[in-house]
Coordinates of C-alpha atoms in Angstrom, one line a residue:
M952 CA 110.1 120.3 112.5
R953 CA 106.6 122.5 111.2
P954 CA 107.7 125.9 111.0
M955 CA 105.4 128.3 113.2
N956 CA 102.4 129.7 113.8
T957 CA 102.4 133.6 114.8
R958 CA 99.1 134.7 114.8
T959 CA 97.6 135.6 118.3
A960 CA 96.1 133.0 119.9
T961 CA 92.3 133.9 120.3
A962 CA 91.1 130.9 122.1
T963 CA 92.0 130.9 126.2
P964 CA 93.0 127.8 129.0
R965 CA 89.8 127.0 130.5
R966 CA 92.0 124.9 133.2
A967 CA 93.9 125.6 136.3
L968 CA 97.2 127.0 135.1
P969 CA 100.4 125.3 137.0
P970 CA 102.5 128.0 139.8
N971 CA 105.2 129.9 139.1
G972 CA 108.5 126.7 140.0
A973 CA 105.7 124.3 137.5
P974 CA 108.1 122.9 135.3
A975 CA 108.2 125.1 131.8
D976 CA 107.6 122.6 129.5
V977 CA 104.6 121.9 131.6
R978 CA 103.3 125.4 132.2
D979 CA 103.9 125.9 127.9
L980 CA 101.5 122.9 127.0
L981 CA 98.9 124.8 129.2
G982 CA 99.0 127.8 129.5
N983 CA 99.3 130.6 126.6
E984 CA 102.6 128.6 124.0
A985 CA 99.1 125.7 123.9
A986 CA 97.1 128.1 122.0
R987 CA 100.2 129.1 119.7
L988 CA 101.7 125.1 119.2
L989 CA 97.1 124.1 118.7
E990 CA 96.5 127.6 116.4
A991 CA 99.3 126.1 114.6
V992 CA 98.1 122.4 114.0
A993 CA 95.1 123.4 113.3
G994 CA 96.8 125.6 109.9
A995 CA 99.0 123.1 108.9
A996 CA 95.9 121.2 108.6
G997 CA 93.6 124.1 106.2
A998 CA 91.5 124.4 109.1
R999 CA 91.1 127.1 111.3
L1000 CA 91.2 126.6 116.2
L1001 CA 87.7 128.1 117.3
D1002 CA 88.4 127.4 121.0
W1003 CA 90.5 124.4 123.0
R1004 CA 90.6 122.6 126.2
S1005 CA 92.5 120.1 127.9
R1006 CA 91.9 117.3 128.5
Q1007 CA 94.8 115.3 130.7
I1008 CA 98.0 115.8 131.2
T1009 CA 100.4 113.5 132.1
H1010 CA 104.3 114.4 133.5
H1011 CA 107.1 112.1 133.5
P1012 CA 109.3 114.1 135.9
G1013 CA 113.1 114.8 134.3
H1014 CA 111.9 112.9 131.1
S1015 CA 108.7 114.1 129.3
T1016 CA 105.4 115.4 129.5
T1017 CA 102.3 114.4 127.6
A1018 CA 99.0 116.9 126.8
Q1019 CA 95.8 115.6 125.2
Y1020 CA 93.7 118.5 124.6
L1021 CA 89.7 118.8 122.8
V1022 CA 89.0 121.5 119.7
R1023 CA 87.5 122.3 117.5
L1024 CA 88.2 123.0 114.3
A1025 CA 86.1 125.2 111.1
W1026 CA 87.2 124.7 108.1
D1027 CA 86.7 125.8 104.7
D1028 CA 83.6 124.4 103.9
G1029 CA 81.9 126.2 107.0
S1030 CA 81.7 122.9 108.8
V1031 CA 82.8 122.9 112.2
Q1032 CA 84.7 119.2 113.9
P1033 CA 85.5 118.2 117.2
E1034 CA 88.5 116.9 117.6
T1035 CA 91.4 115.5 120.4
V1036 CA 95.1 117.3 119.9
I1037 CA 98.6 114.6 121.9
A1038 CA 101.0 117.0 122.1
S1039 CA 103.4 115.2 123.7
T1040 CA 107.4 116.0 125.0
A1041 CA 108.6 112.9 123.8
V1042 CA 110.0 113.4 120.9
R1043 CA 113.2 110.6 120.9
D1044 CA 110.8 107.9 121.3
V1045 CA 108.2 108.8 118.4
P1046 CA 108.8 106.9 115.5
E1047 CA 110.0 108.7 111.9
G1048 CA 108.2 110.0 110.3
T1049 CA 105.6 111.7 113.3
A1050 CA 104.3 116.1 112.9
I1051 CA 106.0 117.5 115.1
F1052 CA 105.5 121.4 115.8
E1053 CA 106.9 123.7 118.4
A1054 CA 105.9 124.8 122.4
G1055 CA 107.9 127.2 124.2
G1056 CA 111.1 127.0 121.9
R1057 CA 111.1 123.3 123.1
R1058 CA 110.5 120.5 119.9
V1059 CA 106.5 118.1 120.0
A1060 CA 105.8 115.7 118.9
V1061 CA 101.3 115.9 117.9
W1062 CA 99.1 113.5 116.7
T1063 CA 95.6 112.5 116.9
P1064 CA 94.3 109.1 118.4
R1065 CA 93.6 107.9 115.5
S1066 CA 97.2 108.2 113.7
D1067 CA 98.8 107.4 117.9
P1068 CA 102.4 106.9 117.0
H1069 CA 102.9 104.2 119.0
L1070 CA 99.6 102.4 118.1
P1071 CA 99.7 101.6 115.0
A1072 CA 96.3 99.3 114.8
L1073 CA 93.9 101.8 116.2
R1074 CA 93.3 103.7 112.6
A1075 CA 92.1 100.2 111.2
V1076 CA 90.1 99.5 114.6
L1077 CA 88.5 103.1 113.9
D1078 CA 87.9 102.6 110.6
P1079 CA 84.6 100.3 110.5
Q1080 CA 85.8 99.1 106.9
R1081 CA 89.1 97.8 108.0
V1082 CA 87.3 96.6 111.1
A1083 CA 84.5 94.9 109.5
P1084 CA 86.6 91.6 108.9
V1085 CA 87.8 91.7 111.9
L1086 CA 84.7 92.0 113.9
E1087 CA 82.9 89.1 111.1
S1088 CA 85.3 87.1 112.0
V1089 CA 84.3 86.6 115.6
G1090 CA 80.5 86.1 115.0
L1091 CA 79.6 89.6 114.4
P1092 CA 78.0 91.4 112.2
G1093 CA 80.4 94.1 110.4
S1094 CA 77.9 96.8 110.6
A1095 CA 78.1 96.8 114.0
T1096 CA 78.9 99.9 115.8
L1097 CA 81.7 101.6 117.2
R1098 CA 83.2 102.8 120.2
L1099 CA 85.6 104.4 122.0
V1100 CA 85.4 104.1 125.3
A1101 CA 88.5 104.7 127.2
Y1102 CA 91.8 105.8 124.9
R1103 CA 96.2 106.5 127.5
P1104 CA 98.1 108.0 124.1
G1105 CA 100.7 106.1 123.4
R1106 CA 99.9 103.0 126.4
R1107 CA 95.9 101.7 124.9
A1108 CA 92.6 101.8 123.3
V1109 CA 89.9 100.2 124.2
I1110 CA 86.2 99.8 121.7
E1111 CA 83.9 98.7 122.7
V1112 CA 81.4 97.1 119.4
D1113 CA 78.2 96.1 120.1
D1114 CA 75.2 95.5 117.4
A1115 CA 71.8 92.6 118.3
A1116 CA 73.6 89.8 117.9
G1117 CA 76.8 90.8 120.8
R1118 CA 78.5 92.4 121.9
L1119 CA 82.9 92.6 122.5
F1120 CA 85.4 94.8 122.9
L1121 CA 88.7 95.4 121.5
K1122 CA 91.9 96.4 123.4
V1123 CA 94.2 98.6 121.3
V1124 CA 97.9 98.4 122.9
R1125 CA 101.4 98.1 121.6
P1126 CA 102.3 95.8 119.4
E1127 CA 104.8 93.8 121.5
H1128 CA 102.9 93.8 124.4
A1129 CA 98.8 92.7 122.4
E1130 CA 100.7 88.7 122.6
R1131 CA 101.0 88.5 126.1
L1132 CA 97.8 90.4 127.1
H1133 CA 95.9 87.1 125.6
G1134 CA 97.9 84.8 126.9
R1135 CA 97.2 86.5 130.4
H1136 CA 93.5 86.7 130.1
R1137 CA 93.3 83.1 128.5
L1138 CA 95.6 82.1 131.5
L1139 CA 93.0 83.7 133.7
A1140 CA 89.6 83.3 132.6
S1141 CA 89.8 80.0 133.1
H1142 CA 90.3 80.5 136.3
L1143 CA 87.8 84.5 137.5
P1144 CA 85.0 85.7 136.1
V1145 CA 88.1 87.6 133.5
P1146 CA 87.1 88.4 130.1
A1147 CA 88.6 85.5 127.3
S1148 CA 90.5 86.5 124.6
A1149 CA 89.0 85.7 121.7
G1150 CA 92.1 86.6 119.5
W1151 CA 94.9 88.5 118.7
S1152 CA 97.0 90.6 115.7
P1153 CA 100.6 91.1 116.1
S1154 CA 99.4 94.5 115.5
G1155 CA 97.9 95.5 118.7
V1156 CA 94.7 94.5 118.7
V1157 CA 93.4 91.8 121.7
L1158 CA 89.5 91.1 120.5
L1159 CA 88.0 90.2 124.7
E1160 CA 84.3 89.2 125.7
A1161 CA 82.0 91.1 126.9
R1162 CA 81.2 90.2 131.0
P1163 CA 77.1 90.9 132.6
G1164 CA 76.9 93.4 135.7
V1165 CA 78.3 96.6 136.2
T1166 CA 81.0 98.1 138.1
L1167 CA 81.0 97.8 141.6
R1168 CA 81.4 101.9 141.3
A1169 CA 77.9 102.1 139.5
V1170 CA 76.5 99.9 141.9
L1171 CA 78.1 102.8 145.0
R1172 CA 77.1 105.7 143.3
E1173 CA 72.9 104.9 142.5
E1174 CA 73.3 104.9 138.9
A1175 CA 72.6 101.2 138.7
P1176 CA 70.4 99.3 140.9
G1177 CA 71.2 96.4 142.7
P1178 CA 73.3 95.6 146.1
P1179 CA 77.0 95.5 145.8
P1180 CA 79.1 92.0 146.6
P1181 CA 80.4 91.8 150.8
A1182 CA 83.4 93.0 151.2
A1183 CA 84.6 88.6 151.3
A1184 CA 84.1 88.4 148.1
I1185 CA 86.5 90.4 147.0
I1186 CA 89.3 88.1 149.0
E1187 CA 87.3 85.1 147.8
L1188 CA 88.7 86.3 143.7
L1189 CA 92.3 87.8 144.8
D1190 CA 92.6 84.3 146.8
R1191 CA 91.2 82.6 143.5
L1192 CA 94.0 84.2 141.4
P1193 CA 96.2 81.7 139.9
A1194 CA 100.6 80.5 140.9
A1195 CA 101.4 80.5 137.1
L1196 CA 100.4 85.4 137.3
M1197 CA 103.5 84.7 139.5
D1198 CA 105.2 84.2 135.7
A1199 CA 103.8 87.2 134.2
G1200 CA 106.5 89.7 136.2
P1201 CA 106.7 91.5 139.3
T1202 CA 103.9 94.1 139.6
R1203 CA 104.0 98.3 141.2
D1204 CA 104.8 98.1 144.8
L1205 CA 102.9 101.4 146.4
V1206 CA 105.1 102.1 148.4
Q1207 CA 107.8 102.6 145.6
D1208 CA 105.8 103.7 143.6
A1209 CA 104.2 106.7 146.2
E1210 CA 108.1 107.8 145.9
R1211 CA 107.5 108.5 142.0
L1212 CA 103.8 109.6 142.2
G1213 CA 104.7 112.0 145.1
G1214 CA 107.1 114.1 142.6
V1215 CA 104.8 114.7 140.4
I1216 CA 102.9 116.6 142.8
A1217 CA 106.1 118.3 144.5
A1218 CA 106.6 119.0 140.4
V1219 CA 103.5 120.9 139.7
L1220 CA 102.3 122.3 142.8
P1221 CA 105.7 123.6 143.6
G1222 CA 103.9 124.4 147.4
A1223 CA 102.8 121.1 148.6
R1224 CA 107.1 119.6 148.5
H1225 CA 107.8 120.1 152.2
R1226 CA 104.1 118.7 153.4
V1227 CA 105.1 115.1 150.5
R1228 CA 108.0 114.5 151.7
R1229 CA 106.5 114.2 154.8
L1230 CA 104.3 112.3 154.5
L1231 CA 106.9 109.8 152.2
D1232 CA 108.9 109.8 155.1
A1233 CA 106.4 108.0 157.4
I1234 CA 105.0 106.1 154.6
A1235 CA 108.6 104.5 154.2
R1236 CA 108.2 104.5 158.1
T1237 CA 104.8 102.4 159.1
A1238 CA 104.4 100.8 156.3
G1239 CA 106.9 98.0 156.4
D1240 CA 107.4 94.3 155.0
P1241 CA 105.1 92.8 152.6
G1242 CA 106.6 89.8 153.2
P1243 CA 107.3 87.1 150.1
A1244 CA 105.3 88.1 146.4
Q1245 CA 102.1 87.0 145.2
P1246 CA 100.1 86.3 142.8
V1247 CA 98.1 89.9 142.3
H1248 CA 95.3 92.4 140.1
G1249 CA 97.4 95.0 140.9
D1250 CA 94.6 97.7 140.6
L1251 CA 92.0 97.2 141.5
Y1252 CA 90.0 99.6 142.6
E1253 CA 85.5 99.0 141.9
A1254 CA 85.4 101.0 138.6
Q1255 CA 87.2 97.0 137.8
L1256 CA 84.5 94.9 139.8
L1257 CA 81.8 94.2 137.8
V1258 CA 78.4 93.1 139.5
S1259 CA 75.3 91.3 139.9
G1260 CA 72.2 90.9 141.9
G1261 CA 75.1 90.9 145.1
R1262 CA 78.2 88.8 143.2
V1263 CA 81.2 89.6 141.3
T1264 CA 80.9 88.8 138.2
G1265 CA 84.1 90.5 136.6
L1266 CA 87.7 91.3 136.9
L1267 CA 88.3 94.4 134.1
D1268 CA 92.0 95.4 133.4
V1269 CA 94.0 92.2 134.0
D1270 CA 97.2 94.5 132.2
T1271 CA 99.2 94.6 135.4
A1272 CA 98.6 91.0 136.8
G1273 CA 101.4 90.1 137.9
A1274 CA 103.5 88.6 141.1
G1275 CA 103.1 91.9 143.7
H1276 CA 101.4 91.7 147.8
R1277 CA 98.4 91.4 148.6
I1278 CA 98.2 94.1 151.2
D1279 CA 98.2 96.6 147.6
D1280 CA 95.7 95.3 145.8
L1281 CA 93.5 96.0 149.3
A1282 CA 95.1 98.8 150.7
N1283 CA 94.3 100.7 146.2
C1284 CA 91.0 99.8 146.9
C1285 CA 90.6 101.2 150.4
A1286 CA 91.9 103.3 148.9
H1287 CA 90.0 104.6 145.7
L1288 CA 86.8 104.9 147.6
S1289 CA 88.0 107.2 149.8
V1290 CA 88.4 109.1 147.4
L1291 CA 84.9 108.0 145.6
A1292 CA 83.7 108.6 149.0
L1293 CA 85.4 112.2 148.8
V1294 CA 83.8 113.7 146.3
D1295 CA 80.3 111.2 145.7
A1296 CA 76.9 112.4 146.8
H1297 CA 76.2 109.0 148.3
H1298 CA 80.1 109.0 150.1
R1299 CA 77.5 107.7 153.7
R1300 CA 76.6 104.4 151.5
I1301 CA 80.3 104.4 149.9
N1302 CA 82.0 104.9 152.9
A1303 CA 80.0 102.2 154.8
Y1304 CA 80.8 99.7 152.7
G1305 CA 85.0 101.2 152.4
T1306 CA 84.7 100.1 155.6
D1307 CA 83.5 96.8 155.3
V1308 CA 87.0 96.1 153.1
L1309 CA 88.5 97.8 155.3
Q1310 CA 87.9 95.0 158.2
A1311 CA 87.9 91.8 155.6
A1312 CA 91.0 93.4 154.8
E1313 CA 92.3 94.5 158.6
A1314 CA 91.2 90.2 158.9
V1315 CA 94.5 89.3 157.3
H1316 CA 96.6 92.0 157.2
P1317 CA 98.2 94.2 159.9
P1318 CA 96.3 97.8 160.8
L1319 CA 98.9 100.3 160.5
E1320 CA 100.9 98.5 157.7
L1321 CA 97.6 98.6 155.9
R1322 CA 96.7 101.9 156.3
S1323 CA 100.0 103.1 155.7
R1324 CA 99.8 101.4 152.6
I1325 CA 96.9 103.5 152.0
A1326 CA 98.4 106.7 152.0
A1327 CA 100.5 105.5 149.8
A1328 CA 98.4 105.1 146.4
L1329 CA 96.8 108.5 148.0
L1330 CA 99.5 109.9 147.4
G1331 CA 99.5 108.1 143.8
L1332 CA 95.9 109.7 143.7
A1333 CA 96.3 112.9 144.6
T1334 CA 97.9 113.7 141.1
G1335 CA 94.2 112.7 139.7
P1336 CA 93.1 115.9 139.7
F1337 CA 96.3 117.3 137.4
R1338 CA 96.3 114.7 135.0
V1339 CA 92.6 114.7 134.2
Q1340 CA 92.5 118.9 134.7
E1341 CA 90.2 119.7 137.0
P1342 CA 88.7 123.7 136.6
D1343 CA 90.4 124.1 140.8
W1344 CA 92.7 120.6 140.5
P1345 CA 95.3 122.5 143.2
Q1346 CA 92.3 122.4 145.5
R1347 CA 91.6 119.2 145.1
T1348 CA 95.5 118.1 145.1
M1349 CA 95.1 118.9 148.9
A1350 CA 91.7 117.8 149.1
R1351 CA 93.9 114.3 148.8
L1352 CA 97.2 115.1 150.7
A1353 CA 95.1 115.9 153.7
L1354 CA 93.3 112.6 153.0
A1355 CA 96.7 110.2 153.4
E1356 CA 97.3 112.1 156.4
R1357 CA 94.7 110.9 158.1
W1358 CA 95.1 107.6 157.4
L1359 CA 97.9 107.7 158.4
D1360 CA 97.2 109.6 161.9
S1361 CA 94.4 107.2 162.2
G1362 CA 97.1 103.9 161.7
R1363 CA 99.3 105.2 164.5
R1364 CA 96.1 105.3 166.9
P1365 CA 95.4 103.2 169.1
R1366 CA 92.1 101.9 168.2
R1367 CA 89.6 99.6 170.7
R1368 CA 88.4 95.9 169.8
R1369 CA 86.0 95.6 167.2

């Protein structure tokens, strides 16, 4: 274990801290102990911590907490460098050789994205010289621009490769998942506008072709021109999922997932525990039987759909695809649109489209059960403000819980025939 640096931290967190009663490891990784931890990490690297902020935190009650920070480091040569640092209490899960520090008297594993112990290929993929032969093997010059566009510590990273000669994405996953993800993309690309895989490596890299279009979210927010596709196009897209996808294994069930994610909210926001429990009980009473499993996407929402000219041109992030319940795909899509309308200036346009999707979904699923599962999805989405460390995350969490309650109430109220 590396020694703790005992200097008083000069940087302070810029986010709302968890209230009293929240788990100690969450408080340690977001409060003054985090500042001391990051000072120790900087000192071990030969730098000085200038400031820091928590960027993301994932809490698994009873198991682990992982925090991601954006820090600024000052070096002896006078240069100042931004860096992303990850700290995780899941010390037993990391390979031997991972740096170990202390925070609040507990051991924590610390790394940067390039040294992620669970994604060993990430260091090579982010190195232009080492990745050049991979790019040349698929017809791109080794000098192509690399950009890290997504990173979930210990789980996956996405690197965009762009050059006048073409564009693709390198998806870095845990090594044991790469071949399976490659096969899933190959299977789905023959039926749907899913990015085809150009290959994979045992180290955990899958090469994915780029699809045309922009996200449906960008269109709804008027960040990109053009109309959204009709809601029926989403139903039609799901109908084209191949039966062979059933062999990929089960996906999440929104109602079961709500119990787990509701536990996260209850842990980090103790004042909401009774409200969360009432929501979970109401969902369990009204969600109904989703019926036999079908091929599903597993995490369908507006940012996973690429569109152009009112047509769906891409279906992204099929890691979760498998055997599940179609009602959950549509409930998840409605829930995401509902949250987007809650926080975006274009809420009228988003709500109107969400209503179209809801009506298309209610044409094939019982309305009460659908709305109950929308509420379940919203309970999961209520963890988002805390996870991405929005400055007013307690208030935004409560707003999403209230939204879930309104969806449940709407399912119980008699509705006029359309």
